[in-house]
Amino acid sequence: MKITTPIVDFIQTYIGKHPLRLHMPGHKGASLLGFEAYDITEVAGADSLYEAEGIIRESESNASLLFGCPTYYSTEGSSQCIRAMLYLVALYAREQGIDRPLVLAGRNAHKTFLSAVGLLDLDVEWLYPEHEHGYLACPISPHGLVNELTRLETEGRLPTAVYLTSPDYLGNMVDVERLSAVCHGFGVLLVVDNAHGAYLHFLPDSRHPMDLGADLCCDSAHKTLPVLTGGAYLHIGAHLPMELKSQAKQALALFGSTSPSYLILQSLDAVNALLASQDYASSLTEMAKRVEACRIKLHEHGLHAPANDEPLKLTLYPHHHGYTGIEVAQYLRERNIECEFADPDHVVLMFTPAITDGDMERLTEVLLSLPRRAPLFLCPPPLVPPERVTTVREALLSPSEELPVTKCVGRVLAAATVGCPPAVPIVVSGERIDESALACFSYYGVEFCRVITE
Ligand SMILES: Cc1ncc(COP(=O)(O)O)c(C=O)c1O
């Protein structure tokens, strides 16, 4: 597939002309850091992200071709896309005469979901993990989803959308294909936070949510593709009503800066050419094999690293080896290896084809050199659904005060969430903080939180 790179080309030409830049940004292309020349604004010919009809539109059409569905750029991460997706859900509900839509969401939603719920004043019902699980994973079976949707339908509260996070931070994925069939059977939209899974489309058998029936989905391109931080995609299901598709840009604009970064746009543009090459798909497959080989070695050595649904993430569960995740992360750091995420129970390592064979060997060697210790018997507190007292929005807008968590039992959370790392809610705005939440705060080292003033 031959893919153009119109944004990159435009900026190269622009730089080559050495124009006197009497426009923003203030650095005028002069170099303090080394890349300012590439950082332009919406000058003539450079198009405009939210009214794209030139080079940005061409580049987004390339991305749409690659993903096989209408795809729009975000320069402010999946966070911007999540807000846009929920705005589109709200518009969709309005068309059906529903003023205050209900969203049925997996409890391991990223905190951005809650800020969007608060901004848009949506109603949320939570899907909790079906079996004993921590806060980060939320396995939902098609059968479980049928039960929840049937219950809500019987109560006359069928949601407008189901919202799921897949892959989650640990590398678990839900069965989007079967879950989307369930949603569509009830006439409900399926919205997926695929922040961690842009690359899934380019595996030999795509496991990207848009290829499995999702209606709306976001990818943080910057998390798993060679794209600058902030670059993300909003994907729209081809079968969604035309009016909704045509409002995607407006939805993104509602939550975005009026000064989108052209460094990020160039990066999104340039990656299209890379993704179009057959080499990229095969380098992903190769990388997945190398990650699997490393995982098996570690696992055989006794470092618990179960197979992940997501092939480019390696998640270590080191208690059995005698360590917390934080201790393993520190061991790696002392050897100049930085993990993506660590908490008391896990260490998460993320790979892309940019990681070399030599890097993999070094990582494996370092992890195999971790001396085994007596097992730790440590367990995160169980997830106990807190009592909901007010809506998210009401709580966000209420007078509030920040207190040590030990003084917060019985109080209602005002902040969007208090989350365990990485930004997954323990308690959500408008919920009452109880003793089990307190135990969880202490486990994850949360010391203060903002509660509604009494
Ligand atoms: C599951 C999930 N969703 C959404 C986000 C927000 O993505 P971004 O940082 O691209 O705005 C994150 C960020 O870590 C995430 O982990």
Tab-separated table of C-alpha atoms and ligand atoms in Angstrom:
chain	number	residue	atom	x	y	z
A	1	MET	CA	0.000	0.000	0.000
A	2	LYS	CA	1.472	3.395	-0.991
A	3	ILE	CA	0.718	5.954	1.682
A	4	THR	CA	1.488	9.667	1.394
A	5	THR	CA	2.831	11.783	4.256
A	6	PRO	CA	1.322	15.196	3.445
A	7	ILE	CA	1.880	16.818	6.839
A	8	VAL	CA	5.539	15.809	7.019
A	9	ASP	CA	6.077	16.910	3.388
A	10	PHE	CA	4.427	20.288	3.935
A	11	ILE	CA	6.571	21.057	6.966
A	12	GLN	CA	9.805	19.978	5.254
A	13	THR	CA	8.985	22.333	2.363
A	14	TYR	CA	8.009	25.098	4.782
A	15	ILE	CA	11.297	24.783	6.676
A	16	GLY	CA	13.228	24.701	3.387
A	17	LYS	CA	11.807	28.113	2.412
A	18	HIS	CA	13.186	29.700	5.642
A	19	PRO	CA	10.162	32.004	6.004
A	20	LEU	CA	10.212	34.903	8.427
A	21	ARG	CA	7.829	33.404	10.974
A	22	LEU	CA	5.646	36.251	12.200
A	23	HIS	CA	3.218	33.731	13.669
A	24	MET	CA	3.058	31.496	16.724
A	25	PRO	CA	4.850	29.613	18.319
A	26	GLY	CA	7.137	32.106	20.053
A	27	HIS	CA	10.370	30.272	19.289
A	28	LYS	CA	9.956	31.265	15.582
A	29	GLY	CA	11.683	28.039	14.549
A	30	ALA	CA	14.940	29.078	16.239
A	31	SER	CA	16.548	26.235	18.072
A	32	LEU	CA	16.769	26.009	21.832
A	33	LEU	CA	15.988	22.302	22.011
A	34	GLY	CA	16.725	21.225	18.453
A	35	PHE	CA	13.291	20.430	17.016
A	36	GLU	CA	11.545	23.806	17.097
A	37	ALA	CA	11.842	24.293	13.322
A	38	TYR	CA	9.289	21.491	12.878
A	39	ASP	CA	6.844	23.005	15.328
A	40	ILE	CA	4.533	25.250	13.324
A	41	THR	CA	0.970	26.411	13.696
A	42	GLU	CA	-2.030	26.490	11.361
A	43	VAL	CA	-0.362	28.723	8.731
A	44	ALA	CA	-1.715	28.855	5.167
A	45	GLY	CA	-1.477	25.400	3.629
A	46	ALA	CA	-0.993	23.652	6.984
A	47	ASP	CA	-4.720	22.903	7.319
A	48	SER	CA	-6.553	23.022	10.639
A	49	LEU	CA	-7.063	19.952	12.786
A	50	TYR	CA	-10.730	20.463	13.608
A	51	GLU	CA	-11.753	21.856	10.201
A	52	ALA	CA	-9.477	19.601	8.177
A	53	GLU	CA	-9.811	19.860	4.425
A	54	GLY	CA	-6.216	19.793	3.217
A	55	ILE	CA	-3.107	17.926	4.336
A	56	ILE	CA	-4.540	16.843	7.696
A	57	ARG	CA	-7.632	15.490	6.018
A	58	GLU	CA	-5.473	13.583	3.548
A	59	SER	CA	-3.377	12.172	6.368
A	60	GLU	CA	-6.459	11.169	8.381
A	61	SER	CA	-7.854	9.477	5.249
A	62	ASN	CA	-4.624	7.483	5.087
A	63	ALA	CA	-5.070	6.465	8.719
A	64	SER	CA	-8.716	5.556	8.008
A	65	LEU	CA	-7.574	3.376	5.129
A	66	LEU	CA	-5.043	1.639	7.339
A	67	PHE	CA	-7.516	0.977	10.164
A	68	GLY	CA	-10.437	0.232	7.841
A	69	CYS	CA	-12.814	2.710	9.523
A	70	PRO	CA	-13.181	6.495	9.849
A	71	THR	CA	-10.217	7.576	11.990
A	72	TYR	CA	-9.466	11.035	13.403
A	73	TYR	CA	-6.344	12.392	15.065
A	74	SER	CA	-6.022	13.596	18.608
A	75	THR	CA	-2.956	15.486	19.772
A	76	GLU	CA	-4.103	15.215	23.377
A	77	GLY	CA	-4.096	11.497	23.876
A	78	SER	CA	-6.866	9.015	24.404
A	79	SER	CA	-8.021	11.349	27.164
A	80	GLN	CA	-9.381	13.747	24.538
A	81	CYS	CA	-10.881	10.846	22.555
A	82	ILE	CA	-12.615	9.352	25.593
A	83	ARG	CA	-14.349	12.654	26.284
A	84	ALA	CA	-15.274	12.913	22.594
A	85	MET	CA	-16.629	9.348	22.517
A	86	LEU	CA	-18.848	9.970	25.517
A	87	TYR	CA	-20.071	13.230	24.010
A	88	LEU	CA	-21.030	11.264	20.880
A	89	VAL	CA	-22.848	8.758	23.106
A	90	ALA	CA	-24.737	11.665	24.672
A	91	LEU	CA	-25.678	13.005	21.217
A	92	TYR	CA	-26.798	9.532	20.152
A	93	ALA	CA	-28.983	9.274	23.271
A	94	ARG	CA	-30.536	12.693	22.582
A	95	GLU	CA	-31.552	11.540	19.133
A	96	GLN	CA	-33.436	8.765	20.871
A	97	GLY	CA	-35.137	11.162	23.256
A	98	ILE	CA	-32.917	10.333	26.250
A	99	ASP	CA	-31.691	13.457	28.044
A	100	ARG	CA	-29.430	11.836	30.594
A	101	PRO	CA	-27.924	8.691	29.143
A	102	LEU	CA	-26.813	5.768	31.236
A	103	VAL	CA	-23.432	4.153	30.510
A	104	LEU	CA	-22.676	0.673	31.805
A	105	ALA	CA	-18.923	0.707	32.387
A	106	GLY	CA	-16.257	-1.760	33.476
A	107	ARG	CA	-15.035	-0.607	36.888
A	108	ASN	CA	-11.385	-0.554	35.789
A	109	ALA	CA	-12.052	2.554	33.663
A	110	HIS	CA	-9.250	5.104	33.451
A	111	LYS	CA	-9.864	8.310	35.422
A	112	THR	CA	-10.478	10.242	32.197
A	113	PHE	CA	-13.734	8.338	31.870
A	114	LEU	CA	-14.853	9.875	35.160
A	115	SER	CA	-13.903	13.396	34.226
A	116	ALA	CA	-15.928	12.936	31.025
A	117	VAL	CA	-18.899	11.558	32.966
A	118	GLY	CA	-18.725	14.588	35.234
A	119	LEU	CA	-18.386	17.104	32.402
A	120	LEU	CA	-21.259	15.586	30.426
A	121	ASP	CA	-23.397	14.700	33.467
A	122	LEU	CA	-23.867	11.090	32.427
A	123	ASP	CA	-25.281	8.373	34.639
A	124	VAL	CA	-22.985	5.408	35.294
A	125	GLU	CA	-23.720	1.874	36.349
A	126	TRP	CA	-20.627	-0.255	37.036
A	127	LEU	CA	-19.760	-3.683	35.763
A	128	TYR	CA	-17.654	-5.322	38.456
A	129	PRO	CA	-15.276	-8.200	37.715
A	130	GLU	CA	-17.149	-11.471	37.676
A	131	HIS	CA	-14.714	-13.351	39.865
A	132	GLU	CA	-12.425	-12.315	42.682
A	133	HIS	CA	-10.096	-9.765	41.047
A	134	GLY	CA	-8.063	-6.725	41.897
A	135	TYR	CA	-8.852	-3.221	40.746
A	136	LEU	CA	-6.904	-3.252	37.505
A	137	ALA	CA	-8.633	-6.096	35.655
A	138	CYS	CA	-12.333	-6.410	34.988
A	139	PRO	CA	-13.120	-9.624	33.133
A	140	ILE	CA	-16.656	-9.549	31.738
A	141	SER	CA	-18.158	-12.561	30.005
A	142	PRO	CA	-20.837	-12.329	27.303
A	143	HIS	CA	-23.150	-14.233	29.642
A	144	GLY	CA	-22.476	-11.787	32.484
A	145	LEU	CA	-23.146	-8.846	30.186
A	146	VAL	CA	-26.445	-10.379	29.019
A	147	ASN	CA	-27.492	-10.701	32.668
A	148	GLU	CA	-26.622	-7.082	33.474
A	149	LEU	CA	-28.326	-5.686	30.378
A	150	THR	CA	-31.412	-7.838	31.013
A	151	ARG	CA	-31.581	-6.585	34.606
A	152	LEU	CA	-31.303	-2.946	33.501
A	153	GLU	CA	-33.829	-3.455	30.698
A	154	THR	CA	-36.296	-4.977	33.177
A	155	GLU	CA	-35.826	-1.912	35.389
A	156	GLY	CA	-36.505	0.313	32.342
A	157	ARG	CA	-32.904	1.605	32.443
A	158	LEU	CA	-31.291	0.091	29.381
A	159	PRO	CA	-27.971	1.956	28.920
A	160	THR	CA	-27.136	3.854	25.751
A	161	ALA	CA	-23.654	2.360	25.758
A	162	VAL	CA	-21.442	-0.222	27.347
A	163	TYR	CA	-17.906	1.088	28.006
A	164	LEU	CA	-15.020	-1.344	28.359
A	165	THR	CA	-11.270	-1.004	28.783
A	166	SER	CA	-9.447	-3.554	26.678
A	167	PRO	CA	-6.531	-4.219	26.836
A	168	ASP	CA	-6.198	-3.250	30.481
A	169	TYR	CA	-2.963	-2.106	32.062
A	170	LEU	CA	-1.953	-5.674	32.912
A	171	GLY	CA	-2.442	-6.963	29.349
A	172	ASN	CA	-5.840	-8.674	29.782
A	173	MET	CA	-8.331	-8.328	26.963
A	174	VAL	CA	-12.086	-8.966	26.913
A	175	ASP	CA	-13.838	-10.846	24.130
A	176	VAL	CA	-14.896	-7.771	22.152
A	177	GLU	CA	-16.391	-9.851	19.346
A	178	ARG	CA	-18.884	-11.659	21.540
A	179	LEU	CA	-19.502	-8.703	23.826
A	180	SER	CA	-20.253	-6.422	20.877
A	181	ALA	CA	-22.753	-9.009	19.596
A	182	VAL	CA	-24.450	-8.921	23.014
A	183	CYS	CA	-24.563	-5.105	22.997
A	184	HIS	CA	-25.986	-4.961	19.499
A	185	GLY	CA	-28.596	-7.584	20.394
A	186	PHE	CA	-29.874	-5.100	23.012
A	187	GLY	CA	-29.529	-2.118	20.677
A	188	VAL	CA	-26.729	-0.704	22.850
A	189	LEU	CA	-23.461	0.852	21.605
A	190	LEU	CA	-20.123	-0.691	22.539
A	191	VAL	CA	-17.424	1.866	23.307
A	192	VAL	CA	-13.898	0.578	23.921
A	193	ASP	CA	-10.958	2.279	25.560
A	194	ASN	CA	-8.213	0.632	23.492
A	195	ALA	CA	-5.577	3.118	24.676
A	196	HIS	CA	-3.087	0.229	24.961
A	197	GLY	CA	-3.939	-1.526	21.711
A	198	ALA	CA	-3.375	0.593	18.570
A	199	TYR	CA	-0.947	-2.037	17.266
A	200	LEU	CA	-3.483	-4.866	17.586
A	201	HIS	CA	-4.851	-3.995	14.147
A	202	PHE	CA	-1.490	-4.782	12.558
A	203	LEU	CA	-1.085	-8.291	13.942
A	204	PRO	CA	-1.603	-11.053	11.336
A	205	ASP	CA	-5.065	-11.690	12.854
A	206	SER	CA	-6.265	-8.291	13.936
A	207	ARG	CA	-7.427	-8.141	17.529
A	208	HIS	CA	-8.307	-4.470	17.335
A	209	PRO	CA	-11.737	-3.630	18.825
A	210	MET	CA	-12.896	-1.920	15.608
A	211	ASP	CA	-12.335	-5.170	13.725
A	212	LEU	CA	-14.329	-7.063	16.328
A	213	GLY	CA	-17.497	-4.986	16.357
A	214	ALA	CA	-16.872	-1.960	18.610
A	215	ASP	CA	-18.856	1.157	17.662
A	216	LEU	CA	-16.438	3.730	19.038
A	217	CYS	CA	-12.878	3.229	20.141
A	218	CYS	CA	-9.774	5.209	21.023
A	219	ASP	CA	-6.122	4.237	20.726
A	220	SER	CA	-3.216	6.060	22.304
A	221	ALA	CA	-0.983	5.774	19.236
A	222	HIS	CA	1.851	7.042	21.427
A	223	LYS	CA	1.612	4.114	23.841
A	224	THR	CA	2.362	1.266	21.427
A	225	LEU	CA	3.316	2.793	18.063
A	226	PRO	CA	6.362	4.959	17.308
A	227	VAL	CA	4.366	8.185	17.767
A	228	LEU	CA	5.151	11.209	19.950
A	229	THR	CA	3.426	11.427	23.321
A	230	GLY	CA	-0.087	12.801	22.912
A	231	GLY	CA	-0.778	11.279	19.479
A	232	ALA	CA	-4.000	9.230	19.498
A	233	TYR	CA	-6.819	8.017	17.260
A	234	LEU	CA	-10.572	8.215	17.526
A	235	HIS	CA	-12.204	5.464	15.446
A	236	ILE	CA	-15.853	5.510	14.456
A	237	GLY	CA	-17.819	2.397	13.514
A	238	ALA	CA	-18.769	2.425	9.848
A	239	HIS	CA	-22.356	1.504	10.704
A	240	LEU	CA	-22.978	4.376	13.133
A	241	PRO	CA	-25.541	6.964	11.993
A	242	MET	CA	-24.108	9.469	9.509
A	243	GLU	CA	-24.952	12.452	11.761
A	244	LEU	CA	-22.838	10.976	14.501
A	245	LYS	CA	-19.877	10.347	12.212
A	246	SER	CA	-20.078	13.867	10.922
A	247	GLN	CA	-19.847	15.199	14.498
A	248	ALA	CA	-16.641	13.356	15.396
A	249	LYS	CA	-14.434	16.375	14.695
A	250	GLN	CA	-16.690	18.679	16.639
A	251	ALA	CA	-16.620	16.201	19.523
A	252	LEU	CA	-12.808	16.252	19.569
A	253	ALA	CA	-12.714	20.041	19.220
A	254	LEU	CA	-14.975	20.417	22.240
A	255	PHE	CA	-12.283	18.987	24.493
A	256	GLY	CA	-9.106	19.943	22.642
A	257	SER	CA	-6.787	22.916	22.617
A	258	THR	CA	-7.130	25.356	19.730
A	259	SER	CA	-3.366	24.984	19.264
A	260	PRO	CA	-2.817	21.333	18.320
A	261	SER	CA	0.821	20.283	18.177
A	262	TYR	CA	2.205	19.914	14.659
A	263	LEU	CA	5.070	17.861	16.053
A	264	ILE	CA	2.497	15.275	17.117
A	265	LEU	CA	0.578	15.604	13.834
A	266	GLN	CA	3.770	14.955	11.863
A	267	SER	CA	4.435	11.940	13.974
A	268	LEU	CA	0.913	10.556	13.331
A	269	ASP	CA	1.360	11.324	9.644
A	270	ALA	CA	4.782	9.679	9.365
A	271	VAL	CA	3.714	6.511	11.152
A	272	ASN	CA	1.071	5.854	8.464
A	273	ALA	CA	3.808	5.122	5.952
A	274	LEU	CA	5.472	2.764	8.402
A	275	LEU	CA	2.222	0.965	9.263
A	276	ALA	CA	1.418	0.468	5.585
A	277	SER	CA	4.561	-1.568	5.058
A	278	GLN	CA	4.395	-5.345	5.321
A	279	ASP	CA	7.633	-5.147	7.321
A	280	TYR	CA	5.884	-3.545	10.238
A	281	ALA	CA	3.346	-6.353	10.621
A	282	SER	CA	6.135	-8.930	10.500
A	283	SER	CA	8.274	-6.988	12.967
A	284	LEU	CA	5.315	-7.021	15.395
A	285	THR	CA	4.983	-10.777	14.997
A	286	GLU	CA	8.715	-11.227	15.540
A	287	MET	CA	8.630	-9.034	18.620
A	288	ALA	CA	5.691	-10.971	20.049
A	289	LYS	CA	7.721	-14.190	19.647
A	290	ARG	CA	10.696	-12.673	21.456
A	291	VAL	CA	8.504	-11.451	24.317
A	292	GLU	CA	6.984	-14.922	24.604
A	293	ALA	CA	10.428	-16.561	24.638
A	294	CYS	CA	11.553	-14.224	27.421
A	295	ARG	CA	8.336	-14.866	29.364
A	296	ILE	CA	8.777	-18.633	29.191
A	297	LYS	CA	12.400	-18.396	30.397
A	298	LEU	CA	11.383	-16.251	33.364
A	299	HIS	CA	8.419	-18.433	34.160
A	300	GLU	CA	10.545	-21.594	34.073
A	301	HIS	CA	12.997	-19.877	36.400
A	302	GLY	CA	10.123	-19.429	38.864
A	303	LEU	CA	9.351	-15.755	38.206
A	304	HIS	CA	5.593	-15.863	37.763
A	305	ALA	CA	4.802	-14.344	34.347
A	306	PRO	CA	1.574	-15.857	33.018
A	307	ALA	CA	0.771	-15.556	29.305
A	308	ASN	CA	-0.920	-12.250	28.534
A	309	ASP	CA	-3.803	-11.759	26.107
A	310	GLU	CA	-1.859	-8.802	24.763
A	311	PRO	CA	1.281	-10.126	23.071
A	312	LEU	CA	3.563	-7.098	23.544
A	313	LYS	CA	3.139	-6.764	27.289
A	314	LEU	CA	4.964	-8.794	29.882
A	315	THR	CA	3.449	-8.738	33.355
A	316	LEU	CA	5.391	-10.115	36.293
A	317	TYR	CA	3.670	-11.240	39.509
A	318	PRO	CA	6.765	-11.467	41.738
A	319	HIS	CA	5.343	-12.321	45.221
A	320	HIS	CA	6.249	-15.964	44.781
A	321	HIS	CA	9.837	-14.936	44.113
A	322	GLY	CA	9.823	-12.937	47.344
A	323	TYR	CA	9.379	-9.399	45.971
A	324	THR	CA	6.803	-6.697	45.543
A	325	GLY	CA	6.435	-5.239	42.065
A	326	ILE	CA	7.922	-2.006	43.360
A	327	GLU	CA	11.054	-3.826	44.564
A	328	VAL	CA	11.513	-5.525	41.190
A	329	ALA	CA	11.082	-2.164	39.441
A	330	GLN	CA	13.791	-0.737	41.701
A	331	TYR	CA	16.098	-3.710	40.927
A	332	LEU	CA	15.586	-3.030	37.216
A	333	ARG	CA	16.109	0.706	37.663
A	334	GLU	CA	19.426	0.140	39.404
A	335	ARG	CA	20.460	-1.716	36.232
A	336	ASN	CA	19.214	1.072	33.981
A	337	ILE	CA	15.988	-0.600	32.893
A	338	GLU	CA	12.788	1.357	33.448
A	339	CYS	CA	9.465	-0.492	33.560
A	340	GLU	CA	6.125	0.966	32.425
A	341	PHE	CA	4.369	0.394	35.704
A	342	ALA	CA	4.846	-1.229	39.084
A	343	ASP	CA	2.648	-1.600	42.138
A	344	PRO	CA	2.856	-3.901	45.170
A	345	ASP	CA	1.679	-6.868	43.066
A	346	HIS	CA	2.879	-6.364	39.486
A	347	VAL	CA	5.562	-5.095	37.154
A	348	VAL	CA	4.446	-4.282	33.608
A	349	LEU	CA	6.941	-4.143	30.744
A	350	MET	CA	5.881	-2.900	27.304
A	351	PHE	CA	7.638	-3.847	24.076
A	352	THR	CA	7.618	-2.653	20.480
A	353	PRO	CA	9.847	-3.536	17.505
A	354	ALA	CA	12.109	-0.675	18.658
A	355	ILE	CA	13.443	-3.061	21.330
A	356	THR	CA	16.431	-4.991	19.976
A	357	ASP	CA	17.512	-8.603	20.465
A	358	GLY	CA	20.350	-7.290	22.618
A	359	ASP	CA	17.884	-5.361	24.805
A	360	MET	CA	15.803	-8.523	25.266
A	361	GLU	CA	18.846	-10.556	26.225
A	362	ARG	CA	19.935	-7.954	28.762
A	363	LEU	CA	16.452	-7.761	30.291
A	364	THR	CA	16.224	-11.549	30.550
A	365	GLU	CA	19.686	-11.781	32.121
A	366	VAL	CA	18.907	-9.083	34.676
A	367	LEU	CA	15.596	-10.682	35.670
A	368	LEU	CA	17.130	-14.143	35.892
A	369	SER	CA	19.808	-12.708	38.193
A	370	LEU	CA	17.171	-11.562	40.706
A	371	PRO	CA	17.971	-13.679	43.794
A	372	ARG	CA	15.025	-15.784	44.886
A	373	ARG	CA	13.719	-15.004	48.385
A	374	ALA	CA	11.067	-16.470	50.670
A	375	PRO	CA	7.629	-15.976	49.093
A	376	LEU	CA	5.573	-12.977	50.137
A	377	PHE	CA	2.010	-13.554	51.234
A	378	LEU	CA	0.619	-10.226	50.196
A	379	CYS	CA	-2.817	-9.666	48.758
A	380	PRO	CA	-4.577	-6.478	47.639
A	381	PRO	CA	-7.742	-5.749	49.623
A	382	PRO	CA	-10.863	-7.105	47.892
A	383	LEU	CA	-12.862	-4.804	45.680
A	384	VAL	CA	-16.035	-3.928	47.613
A	385	PRO	CA	-18.527	-1.774	45.647
A	386	PRO	CA	-18.858	1.518	47.539
A	387	GLU	CA	-22.231	3.196	48.246
A	388	ARG	CA	-23.194	5.872	45.673
A	389	VAL	CA	-24.462	9.041	47.348
A	390	THR	CA	-24.495	11.705	44.597
A	391	THR	CA	-23.865	11.837	40.865
A	392	VAL	CA	-20.273	12.270	39.701
A	393	ARG	CA	-20.999	15.801	38.482
A	394	GLU	CA	-22.756	16.869	41.673
A	395	ALA	CA	-19.800	15.665	43.742
A	396	LEU	CA	-17.256	17.346	41.439
A	397	LEU	CA	-19.059	20.677	41.795
A	398	SER	CA	-19.667	20.475	45.563
A	399	PRO	CA	-17.635	22.468	48.098
A	400	SER	CA	-14.832	20.191	49.192
A	401	GLU	CA	-11.830	19.863	51.463
A	402	GLU	CA	-8.670	17.793	51.381
A	403	LEU	CA	-8.128	15.537	54.415
A	404	PRO	CA	-5.864	12.692	55.478
A	405	VAL	CA	-7.601	9.487	54.335
A	406	THR	CA	-7.878	8.246	57.936
A	407	LYS	CA	-10.320	11.136	58.568
A	408	CYS	CA	-12.398	10.342	55.479
A	409	VAL	CA	-14.304	7.198	56.472
A	410	GLY	CA	-18.027	7.882	56.053
A	411	ARG	CA	-17.345	10.944	53.875
A	412	VAL	CA	-18.255	11.306	50.175
A	413	LEU	CA	-15.467	11.645	47.629
A	414	ALA	CA	-15.426	14.969	45.746
A	415	ALA	CA	-12.378	14.452	43.499
A	416	ALA	CA	-12.996	12.604	40.215
A	417	THR	CA	-11.423	9.466	41.659
A	418	VAL	CA	-8.969	8.195	44.167
A	419	GLY	CA	-7.177	5.609	42.159
A	420	CYS	CA	-4.625	2.950	42.597
A	421	PRO	CA	-1.782	3.389	40.169
A	422	PRO	CA	-2.289	3.633	37.160
A	423	ALA	CA	-5.343	5.859	37.544
A	424	VAL	CA	-7.980	3.152	38.077
A	425	PRO	CA	-10.632	4.179	40.601
A	426	ILE	CA	-10.805	2.743	44.112
A	427	VAL	CA	-13.575	5.204	44.910
A	428	VAL	CA	-15.372	7.423	42.423
A	429	SER	CA	-16.631	10.989	42.844
A	430	GLY	CA	-19.949	10.871	44.737
A	431	GLU	CA	-19.266	7.507	46.427
A	432	ARG	CA	-18.920	7.022	50.194
A	433	ILE	CA	-15.489	6.101	51.529
A	434	ASP	CA	-15.745	3.072	53.801
A	435	GLU	CA	-13.304	0.944	55.798
A	436	SER	CA	-12.546	-1.319	52.822
A	437	ALA	CA	-11.690	1.715	50.663
A	438	LEU	CA	-9.440	2.903	53.491
A	439	ALA	CA	-7.644	-0.466	53.533
A	440	CYS	CA	-7.134	-0.101	49.811
A	441	PHE	CA	-5.821	3.479	50.126
A	442	SER	CA	-3.287	2.270	52.629
A	443	TYR	CA	-2.252	-0.673	50.396
A	444	TYR	CA	-1.608	1.670	47.465
A	445	GLY	CA	-0.065	4.445	49.567
A	446	VAL	CA	-2.840	7.037	49.112
A	447	GLU	CA	-2.529	9.481	52.021
A	448	PHE	CA	-4.939	12.323	51.284
A	449	CYS	CA	-8.189	12.754	49.436
A	450	ARG	CA	-10.699	15.467	48.625
A	451	VAL	CA	-14.156	14.948	50.146
A	452	ILE	CA	-17.418	16.921	50.069
A	453	THR	CA	-17.585	19.445	52.885
A	454	GLU	CA	-20.232	18.514	55.473
B	1	LIG	C1	-6.531	2.482	29.923
B	1	LIG	C2	-6.185	3.912	29.646
B	1	LIG	N1	-7.095	4.701	29.065
B	1	LIG	C3	-6.836	5.990	28.783
B	1	LIG	C4	-5.625	6.548	29.084
B	1	LIG	C5	-5.360	7.980	28.719
B	1	LIG	O1	-4.537	7.985	27.606
B	1	LIG	P1	-3.667	9.238	27.133
B	1	LIG	O2	-2.523	9.321	28.093
B	1	LIG	O3	-3.267	8.899	25.754
B	1	LIG	O4	-4.535	10.444	27.212
B	1	LIG	C6	-4.642	5.761	29.699
B	1	LIG	C7	-3.349	6.341	30.063
B	1	LIG	O5	-2.500	5.751	30.645
B	1	LIG	C8	-4.922	4.411	29.988
B	1	LIG	O6	-4.030	3.610	30.581
